[in-house]
Every structure is written in C-alpha cells, then in structure tokens.
mmCIF file of C-alpha atoms and ligand atoms in Angstrom:
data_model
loop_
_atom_site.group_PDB
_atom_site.id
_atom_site.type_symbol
_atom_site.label_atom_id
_atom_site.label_comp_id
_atom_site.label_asym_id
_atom_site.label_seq_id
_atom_site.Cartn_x
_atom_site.Cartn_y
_atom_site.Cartn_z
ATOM 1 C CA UNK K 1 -42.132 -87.021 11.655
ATOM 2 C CA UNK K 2 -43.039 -87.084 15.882
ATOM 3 C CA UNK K 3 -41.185 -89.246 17.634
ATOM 4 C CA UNK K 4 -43.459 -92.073 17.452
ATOM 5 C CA UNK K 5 -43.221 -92.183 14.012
ATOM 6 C CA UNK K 6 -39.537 -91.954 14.068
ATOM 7 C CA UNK K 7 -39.317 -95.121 15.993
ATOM 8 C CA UNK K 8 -42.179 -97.061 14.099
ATOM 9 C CA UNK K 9 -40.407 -96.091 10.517
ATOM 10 C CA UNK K 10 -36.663 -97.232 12.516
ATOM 11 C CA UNK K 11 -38.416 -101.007 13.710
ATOM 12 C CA UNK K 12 -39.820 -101.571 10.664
ATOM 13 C CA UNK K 13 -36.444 -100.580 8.740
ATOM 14 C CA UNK K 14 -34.005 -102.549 10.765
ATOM 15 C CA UNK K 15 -36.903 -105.884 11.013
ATOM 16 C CA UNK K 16 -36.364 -105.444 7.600
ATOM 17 C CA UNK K 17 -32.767 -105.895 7.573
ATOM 18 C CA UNK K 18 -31.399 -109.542 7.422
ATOM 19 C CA UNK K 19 -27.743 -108.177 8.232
ATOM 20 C CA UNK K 20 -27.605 -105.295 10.911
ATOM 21 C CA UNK K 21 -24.534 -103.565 12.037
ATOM 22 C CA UNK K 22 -24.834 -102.196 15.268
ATOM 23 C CA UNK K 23 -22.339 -99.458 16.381
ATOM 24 C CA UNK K 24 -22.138 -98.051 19.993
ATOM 25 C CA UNK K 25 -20.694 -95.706 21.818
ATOM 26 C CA UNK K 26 -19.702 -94.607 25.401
ATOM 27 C CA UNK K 27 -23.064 -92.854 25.045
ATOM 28 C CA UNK K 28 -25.338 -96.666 25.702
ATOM 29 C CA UNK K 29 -23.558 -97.047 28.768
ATOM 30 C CA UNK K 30 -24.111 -93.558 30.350
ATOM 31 C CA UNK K 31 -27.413 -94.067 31.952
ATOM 32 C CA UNK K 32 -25.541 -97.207 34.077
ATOM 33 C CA UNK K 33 -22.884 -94.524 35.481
ATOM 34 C CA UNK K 34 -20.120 -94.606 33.015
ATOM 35 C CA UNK K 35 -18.951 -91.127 31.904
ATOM 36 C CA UNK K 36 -18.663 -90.666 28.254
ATOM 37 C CA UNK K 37 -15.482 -88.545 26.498
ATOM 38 C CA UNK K 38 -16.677 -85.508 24.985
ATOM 39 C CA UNK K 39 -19.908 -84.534 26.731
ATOM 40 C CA UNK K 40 -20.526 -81.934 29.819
ATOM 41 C CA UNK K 41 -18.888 -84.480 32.053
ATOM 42 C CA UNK K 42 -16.938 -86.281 29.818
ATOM 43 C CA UNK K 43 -13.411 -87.771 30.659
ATOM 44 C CA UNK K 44 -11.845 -85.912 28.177
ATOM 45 C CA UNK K 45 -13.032 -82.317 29.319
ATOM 46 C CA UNK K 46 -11.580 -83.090 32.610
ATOM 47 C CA UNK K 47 -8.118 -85.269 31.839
ATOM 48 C CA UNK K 48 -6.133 -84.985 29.056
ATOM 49 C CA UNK K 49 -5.658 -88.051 27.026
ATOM 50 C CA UNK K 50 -1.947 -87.659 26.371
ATOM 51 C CA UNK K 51 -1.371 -87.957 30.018
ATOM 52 C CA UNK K 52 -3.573 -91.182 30.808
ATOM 53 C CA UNK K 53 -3.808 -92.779 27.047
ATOM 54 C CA UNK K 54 -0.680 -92.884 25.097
ATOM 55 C CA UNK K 55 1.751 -95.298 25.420
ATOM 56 C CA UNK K 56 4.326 -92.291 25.696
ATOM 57 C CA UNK K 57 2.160 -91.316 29.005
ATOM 58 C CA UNK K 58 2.546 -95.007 29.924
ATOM 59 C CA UNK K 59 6.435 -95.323 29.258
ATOM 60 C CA UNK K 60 6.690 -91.820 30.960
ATOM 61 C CA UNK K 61 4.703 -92.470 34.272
ATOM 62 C CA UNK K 62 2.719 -96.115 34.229
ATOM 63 C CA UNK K 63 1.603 -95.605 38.137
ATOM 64 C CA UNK K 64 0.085 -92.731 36.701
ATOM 65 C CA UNK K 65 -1.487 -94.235 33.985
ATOM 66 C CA UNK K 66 -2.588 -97.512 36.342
ATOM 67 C CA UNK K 67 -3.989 -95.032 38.907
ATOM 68 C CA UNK K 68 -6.151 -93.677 35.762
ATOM 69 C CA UNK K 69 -7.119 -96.891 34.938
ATOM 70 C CA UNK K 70 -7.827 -98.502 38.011
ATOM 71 C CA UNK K 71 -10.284 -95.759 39.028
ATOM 72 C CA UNK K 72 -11.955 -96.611 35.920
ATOM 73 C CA UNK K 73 -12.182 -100.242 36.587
ATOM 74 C CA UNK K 74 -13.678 -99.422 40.051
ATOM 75 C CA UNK K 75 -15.892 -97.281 38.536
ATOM 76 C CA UNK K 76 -17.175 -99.743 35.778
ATOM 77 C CA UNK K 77 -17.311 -102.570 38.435
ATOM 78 C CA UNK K 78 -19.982 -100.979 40.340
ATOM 79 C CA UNK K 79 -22.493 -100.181 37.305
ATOM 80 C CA UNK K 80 -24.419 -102.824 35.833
ATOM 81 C CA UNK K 81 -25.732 -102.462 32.284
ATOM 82 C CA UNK K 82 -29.389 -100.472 32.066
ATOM 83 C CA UNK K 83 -32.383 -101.014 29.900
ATOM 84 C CA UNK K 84 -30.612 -100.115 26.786
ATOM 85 C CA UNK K 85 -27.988 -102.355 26.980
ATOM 86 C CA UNK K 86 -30.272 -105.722 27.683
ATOM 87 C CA UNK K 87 -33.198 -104.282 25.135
ATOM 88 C CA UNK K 88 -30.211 -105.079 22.828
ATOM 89 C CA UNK K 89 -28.940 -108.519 23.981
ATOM 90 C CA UNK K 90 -32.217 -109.676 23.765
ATOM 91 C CA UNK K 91 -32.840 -108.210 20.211
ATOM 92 C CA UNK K 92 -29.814 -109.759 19.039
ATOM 93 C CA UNK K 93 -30.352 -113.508 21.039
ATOM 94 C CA UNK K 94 -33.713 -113.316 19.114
ATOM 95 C CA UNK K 95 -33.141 -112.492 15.933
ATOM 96 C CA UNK K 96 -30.461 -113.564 13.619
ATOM 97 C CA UNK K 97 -27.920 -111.484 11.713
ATOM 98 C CA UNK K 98 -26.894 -108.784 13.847
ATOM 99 C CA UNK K 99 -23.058 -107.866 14.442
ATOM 100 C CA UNK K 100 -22.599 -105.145 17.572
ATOM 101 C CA UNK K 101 -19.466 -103.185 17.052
ATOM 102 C CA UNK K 102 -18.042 -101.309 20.189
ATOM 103 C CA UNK K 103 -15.959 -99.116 21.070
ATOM 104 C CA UNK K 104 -16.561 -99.519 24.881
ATOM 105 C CA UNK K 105 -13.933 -100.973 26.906
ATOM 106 C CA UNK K 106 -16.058 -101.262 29.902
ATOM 107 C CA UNK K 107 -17.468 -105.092 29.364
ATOM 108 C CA UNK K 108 -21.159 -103.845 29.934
ATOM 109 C CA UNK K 109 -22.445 -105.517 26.995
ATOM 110 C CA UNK K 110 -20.609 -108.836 27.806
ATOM 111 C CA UNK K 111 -22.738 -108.407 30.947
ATOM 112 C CA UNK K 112 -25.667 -107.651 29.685
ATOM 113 C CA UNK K 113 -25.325 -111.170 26.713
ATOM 114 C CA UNK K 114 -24.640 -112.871 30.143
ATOM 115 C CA UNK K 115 -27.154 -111.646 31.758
ATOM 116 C CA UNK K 116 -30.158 -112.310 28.789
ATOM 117 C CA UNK K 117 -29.297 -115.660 28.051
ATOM 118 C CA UNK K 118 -29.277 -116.585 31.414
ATOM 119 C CA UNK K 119 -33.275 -115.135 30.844
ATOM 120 C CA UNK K 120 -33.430 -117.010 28.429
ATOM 121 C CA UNK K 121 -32.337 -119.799 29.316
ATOM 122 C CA UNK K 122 -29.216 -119.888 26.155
ATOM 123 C CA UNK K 123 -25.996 -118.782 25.194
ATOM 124 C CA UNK K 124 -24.669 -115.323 25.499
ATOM 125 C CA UNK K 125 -22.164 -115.600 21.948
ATOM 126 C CA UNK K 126 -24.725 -114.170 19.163
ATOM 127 C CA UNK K 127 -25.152 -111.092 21.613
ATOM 128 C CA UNK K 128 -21.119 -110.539 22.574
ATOM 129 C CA UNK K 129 -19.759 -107.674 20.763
ATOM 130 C CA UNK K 130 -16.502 -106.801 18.497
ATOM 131 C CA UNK K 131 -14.156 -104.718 20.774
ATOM 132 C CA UNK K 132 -12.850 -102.449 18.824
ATOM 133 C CA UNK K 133 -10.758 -100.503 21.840
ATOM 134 C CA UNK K 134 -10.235 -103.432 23.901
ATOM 135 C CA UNK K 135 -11.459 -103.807 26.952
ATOM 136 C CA UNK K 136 -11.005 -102.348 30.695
ATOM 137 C CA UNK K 137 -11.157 -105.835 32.434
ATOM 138 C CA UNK K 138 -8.463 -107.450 30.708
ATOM 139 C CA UNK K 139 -4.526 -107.346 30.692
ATOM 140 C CA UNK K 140 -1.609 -107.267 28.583
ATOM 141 C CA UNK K 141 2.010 -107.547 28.789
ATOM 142 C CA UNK K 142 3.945 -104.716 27.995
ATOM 143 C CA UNK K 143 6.785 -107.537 26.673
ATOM 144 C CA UNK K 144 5.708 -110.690 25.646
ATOM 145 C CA UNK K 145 2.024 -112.049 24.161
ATOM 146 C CA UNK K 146 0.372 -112.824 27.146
ATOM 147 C CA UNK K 147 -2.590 -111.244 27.997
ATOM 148 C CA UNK K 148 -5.640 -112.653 30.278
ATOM 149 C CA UNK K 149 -8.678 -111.755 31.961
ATOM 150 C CA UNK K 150 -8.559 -109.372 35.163
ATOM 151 C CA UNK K 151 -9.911 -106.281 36.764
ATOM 152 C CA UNK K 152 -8.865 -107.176 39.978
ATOM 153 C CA UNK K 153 -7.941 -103.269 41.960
ATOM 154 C CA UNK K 154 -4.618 -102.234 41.257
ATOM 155 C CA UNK K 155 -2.339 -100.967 43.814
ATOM 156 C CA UNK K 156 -0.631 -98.174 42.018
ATOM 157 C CA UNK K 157 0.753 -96.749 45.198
ATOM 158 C CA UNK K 158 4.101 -97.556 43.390
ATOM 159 C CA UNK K 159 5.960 -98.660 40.701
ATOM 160 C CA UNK K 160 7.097 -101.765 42.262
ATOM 161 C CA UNK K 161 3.147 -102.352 43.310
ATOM 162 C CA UNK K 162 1.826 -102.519 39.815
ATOM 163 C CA UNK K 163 0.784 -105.574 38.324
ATOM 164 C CA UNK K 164 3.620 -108.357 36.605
ATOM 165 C CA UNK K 165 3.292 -110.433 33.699
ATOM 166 C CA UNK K 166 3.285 -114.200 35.342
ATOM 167 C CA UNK K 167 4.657 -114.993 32.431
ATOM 168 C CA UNK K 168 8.078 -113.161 32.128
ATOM 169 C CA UNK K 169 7.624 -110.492 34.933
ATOM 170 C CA UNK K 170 7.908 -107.020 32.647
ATOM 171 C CA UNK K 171 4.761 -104.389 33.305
ATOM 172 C CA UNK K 172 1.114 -105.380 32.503
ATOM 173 C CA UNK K 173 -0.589 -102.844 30.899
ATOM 174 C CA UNK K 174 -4.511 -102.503 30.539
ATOM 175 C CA UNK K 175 -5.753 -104.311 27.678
ATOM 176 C CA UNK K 176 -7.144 -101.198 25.533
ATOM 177 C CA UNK K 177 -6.412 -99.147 22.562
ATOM 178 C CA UNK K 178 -4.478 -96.147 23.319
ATOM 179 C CA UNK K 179 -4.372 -92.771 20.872
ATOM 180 C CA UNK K 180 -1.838 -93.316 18.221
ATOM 181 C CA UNK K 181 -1.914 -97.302 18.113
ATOM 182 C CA UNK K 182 -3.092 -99.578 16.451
ATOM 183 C CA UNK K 183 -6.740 -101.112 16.703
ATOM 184 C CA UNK K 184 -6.990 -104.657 16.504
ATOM 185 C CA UNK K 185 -6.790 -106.717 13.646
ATOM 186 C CA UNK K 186 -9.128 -109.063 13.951
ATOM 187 C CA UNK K 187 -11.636 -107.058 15.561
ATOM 188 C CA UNK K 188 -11.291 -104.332 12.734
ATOM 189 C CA UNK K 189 -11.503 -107.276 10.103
ATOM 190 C CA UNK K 190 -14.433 -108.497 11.092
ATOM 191 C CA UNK K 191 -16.101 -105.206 11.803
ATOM 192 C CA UNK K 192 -14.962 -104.125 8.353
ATOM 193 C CA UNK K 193 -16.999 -107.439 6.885
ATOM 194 C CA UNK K 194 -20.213 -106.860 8.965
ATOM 195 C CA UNK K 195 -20.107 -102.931 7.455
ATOM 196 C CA UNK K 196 -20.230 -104.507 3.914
ATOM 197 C CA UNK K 197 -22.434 -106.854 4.372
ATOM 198 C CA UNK K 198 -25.259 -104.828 6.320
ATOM 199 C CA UNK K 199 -28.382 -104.073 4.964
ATOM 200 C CA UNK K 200 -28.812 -101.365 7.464
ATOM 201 C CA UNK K 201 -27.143 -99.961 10.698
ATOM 202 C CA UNK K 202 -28.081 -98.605 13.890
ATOM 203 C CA UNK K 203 -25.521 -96.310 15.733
ATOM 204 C CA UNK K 204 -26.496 -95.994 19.532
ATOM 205 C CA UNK K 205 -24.390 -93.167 22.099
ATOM 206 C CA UNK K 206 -21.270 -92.212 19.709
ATOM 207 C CA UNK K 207 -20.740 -88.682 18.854
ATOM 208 C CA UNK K 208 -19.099 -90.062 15.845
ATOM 209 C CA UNK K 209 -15.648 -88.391 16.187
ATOM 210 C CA UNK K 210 -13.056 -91.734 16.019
ATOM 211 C CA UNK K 211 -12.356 -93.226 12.985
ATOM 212 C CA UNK K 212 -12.294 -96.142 12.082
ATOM 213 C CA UNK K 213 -15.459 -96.879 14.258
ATOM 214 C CA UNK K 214 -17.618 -94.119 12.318
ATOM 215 C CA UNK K 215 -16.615 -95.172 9.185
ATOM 216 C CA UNK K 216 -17.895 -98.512 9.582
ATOM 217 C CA UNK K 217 -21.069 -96.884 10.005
ATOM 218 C CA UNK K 218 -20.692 -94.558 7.089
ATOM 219 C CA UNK K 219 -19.536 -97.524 4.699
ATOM 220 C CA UNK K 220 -22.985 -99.023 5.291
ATOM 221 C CA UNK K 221 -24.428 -95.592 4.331
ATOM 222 C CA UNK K 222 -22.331 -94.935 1.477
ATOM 223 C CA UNK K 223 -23.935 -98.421 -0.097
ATOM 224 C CA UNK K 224 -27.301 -96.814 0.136
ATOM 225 C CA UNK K 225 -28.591 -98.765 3.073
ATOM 226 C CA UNK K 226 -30.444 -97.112 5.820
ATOM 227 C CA UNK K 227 -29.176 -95.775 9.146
ATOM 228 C CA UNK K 228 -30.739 -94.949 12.054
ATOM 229 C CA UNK K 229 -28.967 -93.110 15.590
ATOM 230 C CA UNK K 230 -29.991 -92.983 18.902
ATOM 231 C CA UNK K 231 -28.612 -89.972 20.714
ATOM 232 C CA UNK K 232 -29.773 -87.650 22.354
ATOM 233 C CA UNK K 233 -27.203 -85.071 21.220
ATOM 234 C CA UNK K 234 -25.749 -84.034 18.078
ATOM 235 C CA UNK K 235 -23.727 -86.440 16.348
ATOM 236 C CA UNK K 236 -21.444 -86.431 13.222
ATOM 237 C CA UNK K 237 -24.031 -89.102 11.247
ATOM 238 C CA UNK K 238 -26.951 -86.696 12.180
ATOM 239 C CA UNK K 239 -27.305 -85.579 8.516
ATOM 240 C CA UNK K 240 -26.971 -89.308 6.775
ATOM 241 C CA UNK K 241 -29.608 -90.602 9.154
ATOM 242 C CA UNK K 242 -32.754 -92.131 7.626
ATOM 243 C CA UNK K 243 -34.180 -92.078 10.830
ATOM 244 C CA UNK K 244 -32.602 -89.806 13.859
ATOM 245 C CA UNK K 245 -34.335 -90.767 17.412
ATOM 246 C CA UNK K 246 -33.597 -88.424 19.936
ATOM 247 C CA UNK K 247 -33.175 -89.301 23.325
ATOM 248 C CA UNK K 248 -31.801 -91.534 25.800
ATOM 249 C CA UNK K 249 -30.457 -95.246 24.920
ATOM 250 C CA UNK K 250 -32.213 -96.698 27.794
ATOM 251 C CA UNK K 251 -35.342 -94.876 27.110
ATOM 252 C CA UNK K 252 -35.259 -95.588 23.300
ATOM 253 C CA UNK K 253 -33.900 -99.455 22.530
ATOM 254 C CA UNK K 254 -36.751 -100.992 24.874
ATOM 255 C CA UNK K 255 -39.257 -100.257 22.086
ATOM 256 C CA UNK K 256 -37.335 -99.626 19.327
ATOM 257 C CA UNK K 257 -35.623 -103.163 20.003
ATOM 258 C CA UNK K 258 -38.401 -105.077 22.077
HETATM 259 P P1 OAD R 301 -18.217 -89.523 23.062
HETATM 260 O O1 OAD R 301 -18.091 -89.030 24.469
HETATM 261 O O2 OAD R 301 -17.429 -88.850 22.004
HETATM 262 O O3 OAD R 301 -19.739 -89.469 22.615
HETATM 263 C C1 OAD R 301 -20.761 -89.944 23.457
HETATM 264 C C2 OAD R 301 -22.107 -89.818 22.757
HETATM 265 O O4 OAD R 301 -23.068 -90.391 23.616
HETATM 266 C C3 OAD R 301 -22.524 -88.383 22.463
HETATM 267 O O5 OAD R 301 -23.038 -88.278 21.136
HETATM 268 C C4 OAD R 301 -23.645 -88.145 23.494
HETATM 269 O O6 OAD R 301 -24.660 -87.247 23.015
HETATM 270 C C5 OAD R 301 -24.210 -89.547 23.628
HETATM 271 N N1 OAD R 301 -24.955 -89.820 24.867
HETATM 272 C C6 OAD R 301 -24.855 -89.244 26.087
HETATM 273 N N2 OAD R 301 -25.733 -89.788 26.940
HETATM 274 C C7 OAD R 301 -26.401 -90.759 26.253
HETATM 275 C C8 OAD R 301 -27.445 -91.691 26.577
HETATM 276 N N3 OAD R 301 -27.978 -91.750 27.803
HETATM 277 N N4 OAD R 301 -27.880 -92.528 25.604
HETATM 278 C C9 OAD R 301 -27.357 -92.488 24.354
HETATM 279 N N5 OAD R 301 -26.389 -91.625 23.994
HETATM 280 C C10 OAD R 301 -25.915 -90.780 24.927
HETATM 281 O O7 OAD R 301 -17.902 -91.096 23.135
HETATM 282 P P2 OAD R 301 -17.542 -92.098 21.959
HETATM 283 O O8 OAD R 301 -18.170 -91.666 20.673
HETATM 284 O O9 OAD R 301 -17.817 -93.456 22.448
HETATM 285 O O10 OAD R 301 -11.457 -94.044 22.467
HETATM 286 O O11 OAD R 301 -15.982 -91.897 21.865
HETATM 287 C C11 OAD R 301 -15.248 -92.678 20.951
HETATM 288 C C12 OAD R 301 -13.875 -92.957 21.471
HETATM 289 O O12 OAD R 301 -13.229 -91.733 21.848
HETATM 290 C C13 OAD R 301 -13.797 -93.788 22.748
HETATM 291 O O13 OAD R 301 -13.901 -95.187 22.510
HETATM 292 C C14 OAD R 301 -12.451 -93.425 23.297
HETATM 293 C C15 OAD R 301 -12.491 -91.934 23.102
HETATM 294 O O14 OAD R 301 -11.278 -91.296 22.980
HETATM 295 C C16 OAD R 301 -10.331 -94.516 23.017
HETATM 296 O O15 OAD R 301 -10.084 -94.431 24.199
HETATM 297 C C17 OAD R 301 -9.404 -95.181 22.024
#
C-alpha cells in the first residue's frame, strides 16, 4: 500500500470507530522542540534516569533533581504545540468518542484543547487528555496531599531555594511519575476503560517501550480491533498495526485527522 493509501484505509478505519483510544508519545511533541527519551537526541541517551527520575535520586540530591526539572520546564515553556497536536484537538472537539491517553508531562495538548476551542469558539474538556505520567507544570508535596498548578522557574541554586509546600512547608516535588512508582489511579482507571471499550486505536510518537501505556494500546488489539501508528521510526506495535503511517506527527494528523 503507498502512503496515500495508508492514510485513506487509516481515516476511513478510525471514522469508522465510535470509541477511539488515542495513545501518544513524547514523539507528537517533537516537531514543537521537546526532546523525546530514546531517540538520537533523546533525554535518556544523554542523562541517566536514576540520577534525575527516581525518588531515590530525589531523596539523595533534590537541587539536582529540581535543576533537571526546571530546565525542562523552561524548555517546554517556550514551545507551543505544532500541527499535529491541534489536527488532534480539533478531531476530537468535532467528533465524539475519542479518549487521548498521554504519557507527556509537558501540557502541550492542554494547550493545544485551549487553543482549538478558543477557534472554535467552545470548550477545551472533550479534547484534554488522561495524564498518565503527570505533568511538568504542576506540583506536589513531598509530605502532605497538596499539590497545585505551577511552572513558575525554580531557583535550585540551593537547597534552601527550592520550592515549599504553603501548606506545611516540607519539599515540593514536580508533579510526575518517576521510574519505580506508581502511575496514577485514576488516570490508569480510566485509561484502562477507554482500552476496552475502543473500537479502534491510534498510537501517535511512542516507541512503545513503557508499560502500562503500550498495553493499553495492545488490549485494544488483542480484542481484534484495528490499530493504526504514526511514527516515523520503528516502534514495538509496528507488527500489530493494521495500518503503519510513516512519518512525522505534524506532517501526518493534518490529513489523517482533518
Ligand atoms: P520515546 O523517546 O521512547 O519514543 C519516542 C517515539 O517518537 C519514537 O518511536 C520516535 O520514532 C517517535 N518520533 C520522533 N519524532 C517524531 C515525530 N516528529 N512525530 C511522531 N513521532 C516521532 O518516548 P515515549 O515512548 O514517549 O516516562 O517514552 C515513554 C516514557 O518513557 C516517557 O513518558 C518517560 C520515558 O521514560 C517517564 O518519565 C515515566
């Protein structure tokens, strides 16, 4: 099948889908400046994550960690989401029936819902997605329950310097999911309910390589409904694929979505 093909076989499939589970990955935000983990480039060819995302590294060195993190935020603060991210706001403010699952923690799609229903002249909820890592522009206490909104820059020059809990004064940590903890409940129960309920999926800039965001993807595959990736690399749902579009996300959800 040429490409074209490809991508009028993968509109008609997923127009044909009531219930569509869409799955990204760092990959859909990489054309707006974001690096993604594993690629030439990729964070985690150039850090290691048990220094920056463990909550030993944090216990162990959190100015360290904050440092990490607040070059990150700076970083996401000056991209904007690109033409793959809005192609799929708009998809999913038009249409009904479509759950986005992320594992992004950089709030780009949260722009991008803002930024189409302001277009459109609506409201950005049916285009929000399920974070399943959390999210860079938040906070958490390391102590109590509170946890808030804020990407303000973080002076990690120091311990002392680091941001305090209003609340009860302990450490705030960056509201994301570090290796070896636990993903959300909530988010993971209602990601786990959109994966059963799909009638087909489309997986957009994930190499596929964290569970349990892949196998959300897979469960909708293992009930015989149809998948179809964007990437323009290899990825681990290459071969379970009914339809595999290769290329950019920003080049490909504009007419695979518009
Ligand atoms: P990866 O870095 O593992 O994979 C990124 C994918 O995006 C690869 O398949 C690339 O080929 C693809 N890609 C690159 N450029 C693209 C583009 N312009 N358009 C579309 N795709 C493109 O990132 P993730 O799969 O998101 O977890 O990684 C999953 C998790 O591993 C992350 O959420 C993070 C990391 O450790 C935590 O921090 C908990």
């Amino acid at each position: 099948m040429d490409h074209a093909a490809a991508l009028e076989r993968a509109r008609l499939l997923l127009a044909e889908a009531p219930r569509v589970l869409v799955l990204t990955g760092a990959g859909i935000s990489a054309e707006s400046g974001v690096p993604t983990f594993r690629g030439p480039g990729g964070l985690w060819k150039e850090f290691r994550p048990e220094d920056l995302a463990t909550p030993e590294a944090f216990a162990r060195d959190p100015r360290l960690v904050w440092e990490w993190y607040g070059w990150r935020r700076g970083l996401v603060a000056a991209c904007a989401p690109n033409a793959g991210h809005l192609a799929l706001a708009h998809w999913m403010l038009g249409r009904a029936g479509v759950t986005l699952v992320t594992q992004n923690v950089d709030a780009l799609h949260e722009r991008a819902a803002r930024t189409a229903a302001t277009a459109r002249g609506g409201d950005p909820s049916p285009a929000l997605p399920i974070r399943l890592h959390g999210s860079i522009a938040r906070v958490r206490c390391t102590r109590c329950d509170h946890g808030a909104e804020g990407d303000d820059p973080v002076d990690a020059t120091a311990r002392e310097t680091l941001p305090a809990c209003p609340a009860c004064g302990a450490l705030l940590r960056p509201d994301v999911v570090w290796f070896g903890e636990a993903l959300p409940l909530p988010a993971m129960q209602r990601a786990d309910a959109a994966a059963r309920e799909a009638d087909a999926c489309l997986v957009v800039g994930t190499a596929g390589a964290v569970q349990p965001a892949a196998g959300y993807a897979m469960a909708v595959v293992r009930r015989r409904r149809p998948l179809v990736v964007v990437d323009p690399g290899p990825t681990a749902f290459d071969g379970m694929a009914e339809v595999k579009l290769t290329g950019s996300a920003g080049a490909v959800l504009p007419p695979l979505l518009g």
